[in-house]
Amino acid sequence: MSEEATSVPVLDVRDLEVRFDIAGRESAAVDGISFAVAPGEVLAIVGESGSGKSVTSMAILGLLPPNARVSGRIEFNGVDLLSLGAAEIREMRGNHVAMIFQEPMTALDPVYTVGEQIAEALCAHEPMSRGAARERALELLRLVRLPDAERRIDHYPHQLSGGQLQRVVIAMAVSCDPDLLIADEPTTALDVTVQAEILDLLRDLGARLGASVLFITHDMGVVSDIADRVAVMRDGLIVEHAEARALFSDPQEEYTRHLLSSVPHLGRTQCEADDAEPVGDPVLRFDGIDITYPGRWGGADFKAVDDVSLVVGQGEVLGLVGESGSGKSTLGRCAMGLLKASRGRVSVCGEDITDLSPRRLRPLRSEFSMVFQDPASSLNPRETIGEIVSKPLRLHGSADRQGIRRSVSEMLDRVRVPGEWTERYPHELSGGQRQRIGIARALILSPRLLVADEPTSALDVSVQATVLELFRELQADLGFSCLFITHDLGVVEQLAGRVAVLRAGRLVETGSTAAVLHASKEEYTRRLVLSAPVPDPVEQEERRRAFAALAAPT
């Protein structure tokens, strides 16, 4: 990038402060930060939840709530956005600055087709007929590489996958050729292969449209894949600001080093290379199972799992990986007896549960348990922490009131939650603390089998690291077997002795972690591995080239 280009930034933020008036008291969310984005540059703002990243992006677009107080300067192409009126800032949005939101399903209207919504965005910014707007919408969907765009333009949001919805949101954002794209955690909810495709798409669009990108994330692997420069935020302040390669190779601040060390780095964990088999009697066994969802409104049935045979041995952690829709969570729910297999047999702790009724299954539930992906939705908001953790004990009648209290106290101590928190409610805890409660509830009966369904995917990297360390300690101490479901291969490498790979409901391969992740003979598995970003820009660039070569038609 030339010196002249960098001297005239597209976005220049100086001494930005954002304070919120909460019950008559001011709370600072952003505390005097300054940064600039040059033409054609990708600047990543990275930090944990609550660091002020998203508040900064909302301040740029004038989308903060009425109780926000904003000061400083936000200059876009020389114009101070904070001096503009409501009508002027609305004209600026879309035409010159556009945003890609984290949750595309909530950003889109469920009662309109995706084509209608893109056309509406176009007509709001420039006069054109509905027919012309539809043609432009179709052109944009092709630009963002939406498969079968001619047909999907008439689909509603619920008919598209997460990655397809994110492409629609990106199409809306670039519809008016903005100079600046603000991407707020646009890949957080996506699996690794879709994430790689979206990052590649954003790089390509930035180059083709000449747009600058302000990329907001907590994932240092994603930062290494896309950013030219990085600003690290903590508690409303920018604590480090550097070129991407310099920051990753020689971080100056302890907090930056902490963030980097928290990221599971695929290939850096030592694991046995032999093709190990589970030892002892199986704790979980699938024998040739199919799981079929009945079609709706007379439609065809959908086979989510197709002829899968799999074993989890005594004291083993088996990683189950694959893209969204591969059948991972369906298998997990089947292991818990929450879904019935349409063919084959399912055995848990030596008991055939394939055809058991809920009444006959209930006494066996003390032997197996589950940790869910989203702790906020899996914990009853009306129950205290003590009530939530003690419920399995009360349901199975395994102890008196004093014994229950003692067991809850011991389990909370194991998951490093203060005992005095028993009277708190879930909303009074952070995401990582809530997940600890979910783990405590799952282990309170000392089950032989634990099914963990994406238990860390919704957490910041540093919180994820502490939860994973806790999980390792508990598994080593209690000796439970685990089916660990995830799309994060770095996490699998840390935790699992063996890995099973699913694709479209079928088992692609299974074996030791080292054999599957680093010596796979299956192209699909190699694509999964190369899709996972690592926190090293040099290594990530090599992986990106290898992924492109593998994906290229032969």
XYZ file of C-alpha atoms in Angstrom:
554
model
C 0.000 0.000 0.000
C 1.404 3.393 -0.980
C 2.292 6.062 1.566
C -0.134 8.464 -0.160
C -3.045 6.013 0.213
C -2.402 5.434 3.881
C -2.265 9.198 4.591
C -5.929 9.700 3.573
C -7.994 7.139 5.483
C -11.534 6.193 4.525
C -12.432 6.100 8.218
C -10.640 8.106 10.881
C -11.804 7.655 14.488
C -10.289 9.966 17.079
C -10.740 9.965 20.860
C -14.063 8.121 20.612
C -15.954 7.750 23.879
C -19.283 5.974 24.316
C -21.045 6.140 27.662
C -24.420 4.697 28.618
C -26.797 6.293 31.085
C -28.046 3.382 33.207
C -30.452 4.293 36.022
C -28.907 7.746 36.325
C -25.318 6.497 36.361
C -22.904 6.643 33.433
C -20.996 3.550 32.354
C -18.131 3.815 29.843
C -18.236 1.178 27.073
C -15.592 2.838 24.859
C -13.014 5.044 26.544
C -11.167 7.375 24.145
C -9.981 5.112 21.308
C -8.430 6.203 18.015
C -7.830 4.229 14.811
C -8.021 4.646 11.023
C -8.891 2.427 8.058
C -7.030 3.082 4.794
C -8.578 2.587 1.324
C -8.752 -1.111 0.433
C -7.482 -2.166 3.862
C -8.883 -4.774 6.249
C -8.589 -3.639 9.865
C -9.610 -6.214 12.460
C -10.799 -5.103 15.886
C -10.405 -8.062 18.196
C -11.268 -8.619 21.842
C -13.482 -10.520 24.236
C -17.172 -9.900 24.837
C -17.684 -6.591 26.582
C -14.473 -5.066 25.236
C -16.390 -2.432 23.221
C -15.938 -3.819 19.687
C -19.577 -3.892 18.602
C -20.394 -0.640 20.418
C -17.670 1.028 18.341
C -19.199 -0.234 15.096
C -22.695 0.858 16.148
C -21.369 4.314 17.011
C -19.919 4.667 13.493
C -23.313 3.940 11.932
C -25.349 5.941 14.457
C -27.221 2.843 15.640
C -26.735 3.207 19.395
C -29.784 3.459 21.704
C -31.015 6.819 23.037
C -29.258 6.422 26.404
C -25.822 6.417 24.693
C -23.587 9.485 24.895
C -20.989 9.675 22.081
C -18.074 12.103 21.918
C -14.893 12.497 19.856
C -14.708 12.451 16.055
C -15.705 9.833 13.478
C -14.603 11.074 10.061
C -15.677 9.196 6.947
C -13.993 10.524 3.791
C -13.406 13.766 5.657
C -17.008 14.154 6.928
C -17.594 14.038 10.696
C -20.442 11.534 11.068
C -21.241 12.739 14.577
C -22.198 16.156 13.163
C -24.781 14.740 10.723
C -28.525 14.784 11.281
C -30.713 11.675 11.257
C -31.651 12.012 7.561
C -28.026 12.552 6.521
C -26.735 9.554 8.470
C -29.492 7.373 6.968
C -28.372 8.436 3.476
C -24.784 7.551 4.446
C -25.756 4.022 5.535
C -25.883 1.584 2.657
C -24.722 4.073 0.046
C -21.304 4.653 1.603
C -21.011 2.551 4.762
C -22.693 -0.851 5.114
C -22.833 -3.453 7.854
C -22.794 -7.240 7.851
C -24.416 -8.480 11.040
C -23.468 -11.515 13.124
C -26.852 -13.282 13.031
C -28.242 -13.263 9.465
C -31.495 -14.961 10.523
C -32.368 -12.068 12.840
C -31.143 -9.478 10.306
C -33.612 -10.697 7.656
C -37.424 -10.449 7.685
C -38.941 -13.958 7.795
C -42.100 -13.010 5.831
C -40.332 -11.749 2.684
C -38.198 -13.669 0.208
C -34.493 -12.873 0.140
C -34.876 -11.391 -3.352
C -37.621 -9.030 -2.163
C -35.457 -7.861 0.730
C -32.424 -7.121 -1.448
C -34.683 -5.322 -3.958
C -36.193 -3.252 -1.146
C -32.713 -2.195 0.004
C -31.841 -1.176 -3.551
C -35.043 0.855 -4.053
C -34.518 2.620 -0.720
C -31.251 4.130 -1.966
C -31.823 4.751 -5.662
C -34.912 5.008 -7.862
C -35.480 1.906 -9.983
C -38.360 -0.291 -11.053
C -39.160 -3.501 -9.190
C -38.121 -5.508 -12.233
C -34.758 -3.766 -12.431
C -34.296 -4.210 -8.678
C -34.962 -7.944 -8.991
C -32.436 -8.268 -11.823
C -29.860 -6.415 -9.742
C -30.670 -8.616 -6.722
C -30.050 -11.725 -8.833
C -26.773 -10.249 -10.053
C -25.712 -9.612 -6.441
C -26.596 -13.151 -5.342
C -24.410 -14.469 -8.148
C -21.646 -12.067 -7.070
C -21.649 -13.551 -3.551
C -21.623 -17.078 -5.041
C -25.006 -18.201 -3.726
C -25.565 -21.664 -5.255
C -28.537 -21.873 -7.644
C -29.230 -18.140 -7.263
C -32.012 -18.144 -9.893
C -34.097 -20.459 -7.717
C -33.038 -19.295 -4.251
C -33.896 -15.643 -4.947
C -37.529 -16.638 -4.271
C -36.753 -18.550 -1.070
C -37.604 -17.322 2.413
C -34.828 -17.038 5.041
C -35.857 -20.227 6.863
C -35.305 -22.196 3.649
C -31.586 -21.338 3.514
C -28.633 -22.561 5.564
C -26.583 -20.287 7.818
C -23.832 -19.865 5.238
C -26.345 -19.123 2.477
C -28.094 -16.547 4.687
C -24.775 -14.848 5.398
C -24.187 -14.561 1.640
C -27.598 -12.891 1.288
C -26.731 -10.385 4.030
C -23.398 -9.660 2.327
C -25.229 -9.152 -0.998
C -27.473 -6.559 0.686
C -24.453 -4.851 2.242
C -22.569 -4.461 -1.067
C -25.677 -3.616 -3.134
C -24.849 0.102 -3.306
C -21.060 -0.304 -3.697
C -20.089 1.136 -0.278
C -16.627 2.455 0.435
C -16.552 0.778 3.852
C -17.915 -2.594 4.998
C -18.303 -3.198 8.730
C -18.431 -6.946 9.434
C -19.513 -7.699 13.003
C -18.582 -11.329 13.843
C -19.864 -12.527 10.430
C -18.497 -16.071 10.761
C -19.079 -16.891 14.447
C -22.066 -19.210 13.922
C -20.634 -20.980 10.834
C -18.770 -24.269 10.531
C -15.162 -24.233 9.345
C -15.665 -24.892 5.636
C -18.457 -22.304 5.292
C -16.383 -19.858 7.361
C -13.449 -20.333 4.972
C -15.739 -19.662 2.002
C -17.180 -16.485 3.579
C -13.716 -15.142 4.438
C -12.563 -15.852 0.883
C -15.685 -14.089 -0.410
C -15.031 -10.993 1.740
C -11.408 -10.825 0.567
C -12.536 -11.155 -3.055
C -15.291 -8.539 -2.733
C -12.948 -6.109 -1.004
C -10.469 -6.432 -3.888
C -13.103 -6.275 -6.669
C -15.106 -3.394 -5.200
C -12.149 -1.509 -3.760
C -13.915 -1.390 -0.382
C -12.238 -1.118 3.000
C -13.315 -3.568 5.694
C -13.613 -3.082 9.442
C -13.735 -6.670 10.698
C -14.913 -7.258 14.269
C -14.232 -10.640 15.876
C -12.928 -12.499 18.924
C -11.346 -15.279 16.823
C -7.610 -14.754 16.350
C -7.524 -17.523 13.730
C -9.971 -15.555 11.590
C -7.909 -12.391 12.168
C -4.770 -14.106 10.869
C -6.685 -15.170 7.752
C -8.121 -11.819 6.683
C -6.586 -8.785 8.424
C -3.915 -6.360 7.199
C -3.777 -4.603 10.580
C -5.145 -5.473 14.025
C -6.415 -3.375 16.929
C -6.800 -5.291 20.201
C -9.506 -3.979 22.548
C -9.977 -4.608 26.249
C -12.417 -2.861 28.588
C -13.150 -0.081 26.104
C -9.505 0.664 25.302
C -7.208 -0.258 22.405
C -4.290 -1.948 24.172
C -2.284 -2.856 21.051
C -2.351 -1.793 17.396
C -0.019 -3.278 14.788
C 0.393 -4.856 11.362
C -1.080 -8.343 11.443
C 2.149 -10.269 10.870
C 4.023 -8.180 13.432
C 1.314 -8.644 16.040
C 1.171 -12.422 15.641
C 4.947 -12.900 15.493
C 5.839 -10.484 18.327
C 2.855 -9.318 20.439
C 3.861 -6.559 22.821
C 1.039 -6.687 25.371
C 0.394 -9.452 27.881
C -3.329 -9.404 27.051
C -2.614 -10.003 23.344
C -0.333 -12.902 24.242
C -3.113 -14.277 26.452
C -5.623 -14.123 23.574
C -3.214 -15.866 21.200
C -2.360 -18.601 23.694
C -6.078 -19.285 24.244
C -6.726 -20.200 20.602
C -6.614 -23.955 19.856
C -3.882 -24.123 17.194
C -4.429 -27.125 14.962
C -1.173 -29.018 14.534
C 0.469 -27.781 17.736
C -0.946 -30.466 20.076
C 0.985 -33.710 20.384
C -1.153 -36.820 19.954
C -0.473 -40.491 19.390
C -0.101 -41.504 15.734
C -1.314 -45.087 16.022
C -4.788 -46.024 14.803
C -6.065 -46.758 18.319
C -9.228 -48.722 19.043
C -11.431 -48.170 22.114
C -10.618 -50.333 25.119
C -12.983 -52.112 27.495
C -16.707 -52.629 27.076
C -18.388 -49.976 24.904
C -20.228 -47.276 26.855
C -21.996 -46.096 23.682
C -22.592 -48.195 20.599
C -24.374 -47.421 17.330
C -24.925 -50.449 15.083
C -25.950 -49.592 11.524
C -28.436 -46.930 12.544
C -30.575 -44.734 10.318
C -32.435 -41.699 11.646
C -35.164 -40.273 9.438
C -37.211 -37.123 9.889
C -40.731 -37.385 8.436
C -41.557 -34.985 5.603
C -43.801 -32.016 6.314
C -47.010 -31.278 4.442
C -46.755 -34.470 2.432
C -43.128 -33.903 1.471
C -40.494 -36.615 1.247
C -38.829 -37.973 4.397
C -35.300 -36.757 5.176
C -32.628 -39.258 6.218
C -30.353 -37.353 8.628
C -28.181 -40.344 9.609
C -27.455 -43.172 7.169
C -26.053 -46.555 8.281
C -23.697 -45.309 11.009
C -21.810 -47.744 13.235
C -19.711 -46.193 15.987
C -18.313 -47.106 19.413
C -17.246 -44.984 22.402
C -15.066 -46.998 24.768
C -14.734 -46.889 28.541
C -13.111 -43.611 29.656
C -12.656 -42.453 26.041
C -13.299 -39.047 24.484
C -14.441 -39.514 20.891
C -14.605 -36.361 18.780
C -17.497 -36.231 16.306
C -16.848 -33.638 13.582
C -18.446 -32.495 10.349
C -20.173 -29.554 8.734
C -23.565 -28.208 9.758
C -26.254 -30.636 8.650
C -23.915 -33.627 8.705
C -25.939 -35.351 11.449
C -23.657 -34.748 14.466
C -26.276 -33.331 16.837
C -28.860 -35.835 15.593
C -26.536 -38.672 16.665
C -26.000 -36.994 20.023
C -29.731 -36.721 20.677
C -30.179 -40.343 19.628
C -27.527 -41.403 22.158
C -29.552 -39.598 24.832
C -32.763 -41.357 23.828
C -34.275 -38.069 22.635
C -34.572 -39.375 19.050
C -35.421 -42.872 17.885
C -33.397 -44.729 15.278
C -35.542 -45.848 12.325
C -33.158 -48.771 11.747
C -30.302 -50.396 13.664
C -29.534 -50.640 17.391
C -28.374 -48.124 20.025
C -26.748 -49.338 23.261
C -25.797 -47.099 26.192
C -23.884 -48.454 29.193
C -24.649 -51.988 28.084
C -28.417 -51.418 27.762
C -30.231 -51.570 24.429
C -32.271 -48.348 24.414
C -33.400 -48.505 20.788
C -37.063 -49.214 21.474
C -37.401 -48.182 25.124
C -40.336 -45.963 26.051
C -39.664 -42.722 27.987
C -40.965 -44.394 31.169
C -38.595 -47.373 30.868
C -35.711 -45.106 29.809
C -36.001 -42.756 32.779
C -34.321 -45.005 35.415
C -31.315 -45.364 33.091
C -30.800 -41.622 32.663
C -28.583 -41.394 35.724
C -25.973 -43.259 33.636
C -25.753 -40.713 30.803
C -26.110 -36.959 30.495
C -25.659 -34.043 28.084
C -24.013 -30.613 27.948
C -25.743 -28.337 25.465
C -24.318 -25.752 23.073
C -26.091 -22.661 24.393
C -26.070 -22.428 28.209
C -28.379 -19.399 28.138
C -31.239 -21.405 26.604
C -30.524 -24.738 28.331
C -30.785 -23.387 31.898
C -34.194 -22.551 33.388
C -34.193 -18.757 33.953
C -36.705 -19.129 36.816
C -34.548 -21.504 38.852
C -31.527 -20.637 40.978
C -28.145 -22.172 40.335
C -28.614 -24.456 43.324
C -31.981 -25.667 42.038
C -30.610 -26.275 38.520
C -27.602 -28.331 39.647
C -29.575 -30.306 42.239
C -32.499 -31.199 39.958
C -31.003 -34.503 38.651
C -30.465 -35.597 42.267
C -34.032 -34.705 43.186
C -35.489 -36.397 40.113
C -33.628 -39.624 40.802
C -34.184 -39.484 44.575
C -30.588 -40.296 45.347
C -30.090 -38.240 48.534
C -31.845 -36.351 51.328
C -31.915 -32.542 51.492
C -28.672 -32.296 53.443
C -26.965 -34.814 51.150
C -28.176 -32.890 48.077
C -26.768 -29.641 49.467
C -23.429 -31.306 50.148
C -23.279 -32.875 46.669
C -24.136 -29.560 44.975
C -21.472 -27.747 46.995
C -18.842 -30.351 46.060
C -19.758 -30.229 42.369
C -19.728 -26.414 42.237
C -16.296 -26.535 43.829
C -15.149 -28.994 41.124
C -16.266 -26.625 38.345
C -14.756 -23.643 40.206
C -17.998 -21.820 40.932
C -18.280 -20.189 44.402
C -20.693 -22.050 46.688
C -22.443 -18.827 47.664
C -23.715 -18.482 44.100
C -26.391 -21.139 44.677
C -29.034 -18.414 45.126
C -28.127 -16.601 41.913
C -30.070 -16.938 38.655
C -28.552 -17.767 35.214
C -28.896 -14.183 33.908
C -26.578 -13.015 36.700
C -23.709 -15.123 35.307
C -21.479 -14.744 32.245
C -21.577 -17.205 29.339
C -18.564 -19.150 30.612
C -19.971 -19.297 34.144
C -23.309 -20.551 32.813
C -21.545 -23.286 30.863
C -19.793 -24.368 34.070
C -23.241 -24.710 35.647
C -24.360 -26.801 32.664
C -21.349 -29.086 33.161
C -22.023 -29.320 36.911
C -25.636 -30.335 36.285
C -24.571 -32.942 33.726
C -21.992 -34.529 36.071
C -23.813 -34.313 39.411
C -24.953 -37.980 39.147
C -21.476 -39.194 38.086
C -22.688 -40.524 34.713
C -20.674 -43.054 32.745
C -21.380 -41.274 29.427
C -21.431 -37.558 28.636
C -22.637 -36.184 25.309
C -21.187 -32.675 24.795
C -22.834 -30.865 21.860
C -20.678 -27.874 20.774
C -20.222 -26.837 24.447
C -17.682 -24.069 23.737
C -18.687 -22.704 20.318
C -20.625 -19.747 21.793
C -17.765 -18.657 24.095
C -14.893 -16.201 23.724
C -11.534 -17.840 23.061
C -10.118 -17.170 26.534
C -13.320 -18.395 28.223
C -13.315 -21.400 25.887
C -9.758 -22.193 26.955
C -10.674 -22.224 30.658
C -13.769 -24.368 30.040
C -11.749 -26.860 27.967
C -9.078 -27.054 30.668
C -11.819 -27.675 33.240
C -13.326 -30.373 31.017
C -9.970 -32.148 30.683
C -9.449 -32.120 34.453
C -12.944 -33.428 35.178
C -12.691 -36.190 32.574
C -9.318 -37.334 33.933
C -10.618 -37.203 37.516
C -14.060 -38.774 37.036
C -13.229 -41.103 34.136
C -16.477 -40.644 32.204
C -16.690 -41.487 28.513
C -17.607 -38.654 26.167
C -19.021 -38.133 22.703
C -17.689 -34.626 21.995
C -19.551 -32.993 19.102
C -17.905 -29.973 17.477
C -16.846 -28.338 14.227
C -13.656 -26.918 15.830
C -10.836 -29.271 14.890
C -8.377 -27.474 17.171
C -10.578 -28.356 20.146
C -10.865 -31.972 18.980
C -7.089 -32.241 18.738
C -6.753 -31.097 22.354
C -9.412 -33.346 23.865
C -10.089 -36.469 21.824
C -8.112 -39.687 21.499
C -10.127 -40.710 18.431
C -12.129 -38.803 15.832
C -15.125 -39.753 13.687
C -15.963 -37.643 10.616
C -19.540 -37.308 9.369
C -20.689 -36.002 6.007
C -24.348 -35.787 4.968
C -25.312 -38.365 7.568
C -22.696 -40.954 6.606
C -19.514 -41.874 8.435
C -16.560 -40.849 6.239
C -13.769 -42.175 8.443
C -12.793 -42.853 12.028
C -9.447 -43.398 13.728
C -6.899 -41.895 16.082
C -6.827 -38.101 16.237
C -3.355 -37.941 14.665
C -4.287 -40.304 11.832
C -7.535 -38.548 10.947
C -6.397 -34.926 11.287
C -2.835 -35.202 9.962
C -2.682 -38.256 7.729
C -6.169 -38.599 6.321
C -6.702 -40.343 3.008
C -10.179 -38.816 2.621
C -10.448 -35.591 0.606
C -13.439 -34.378 2.635
C -11.481 -34.650 5.896
C -8.498 -32.863 4.361
C -10.836 -30.050 3.285
C -12.162 -29.778 6.845
C -8.635 -29.635 8.265
C -7.425 -26.997 5.792
C -10.576 -24.923 6.395
C -9.761 -24.438 10.088
C -7.939 -21.086 10.529
C -4.816 -20.975 12.680
C -3.439 -17.929 14.564
C -0.418 -17.474 12.305
C -0.736 -15.345 9.129
C 2.176 -17.043 7.350
C 0.947 -20.573 8.053
C -2.643 -19.536 7.323
C -1.680 -18.205 3.893
C -0.079 -21.553 3.053
C -3.174 -23.421 4.278
C -5.421 -21.154 2.192
C -3.423 -21.967 -0.954
C -3.569 -25.680 -0.157
C -7.333 -25.480 0.409
C -7.812 -23.666 -2.916
C -5.725 -26.280 -4.722
C -7.742 -29.100 -3.154
C -11.045 -27.417 -4.013
C -10.035 -26.613 -7.588
C -11.656 -28.805 -10.277
C -9.353 -31.425 -11.771
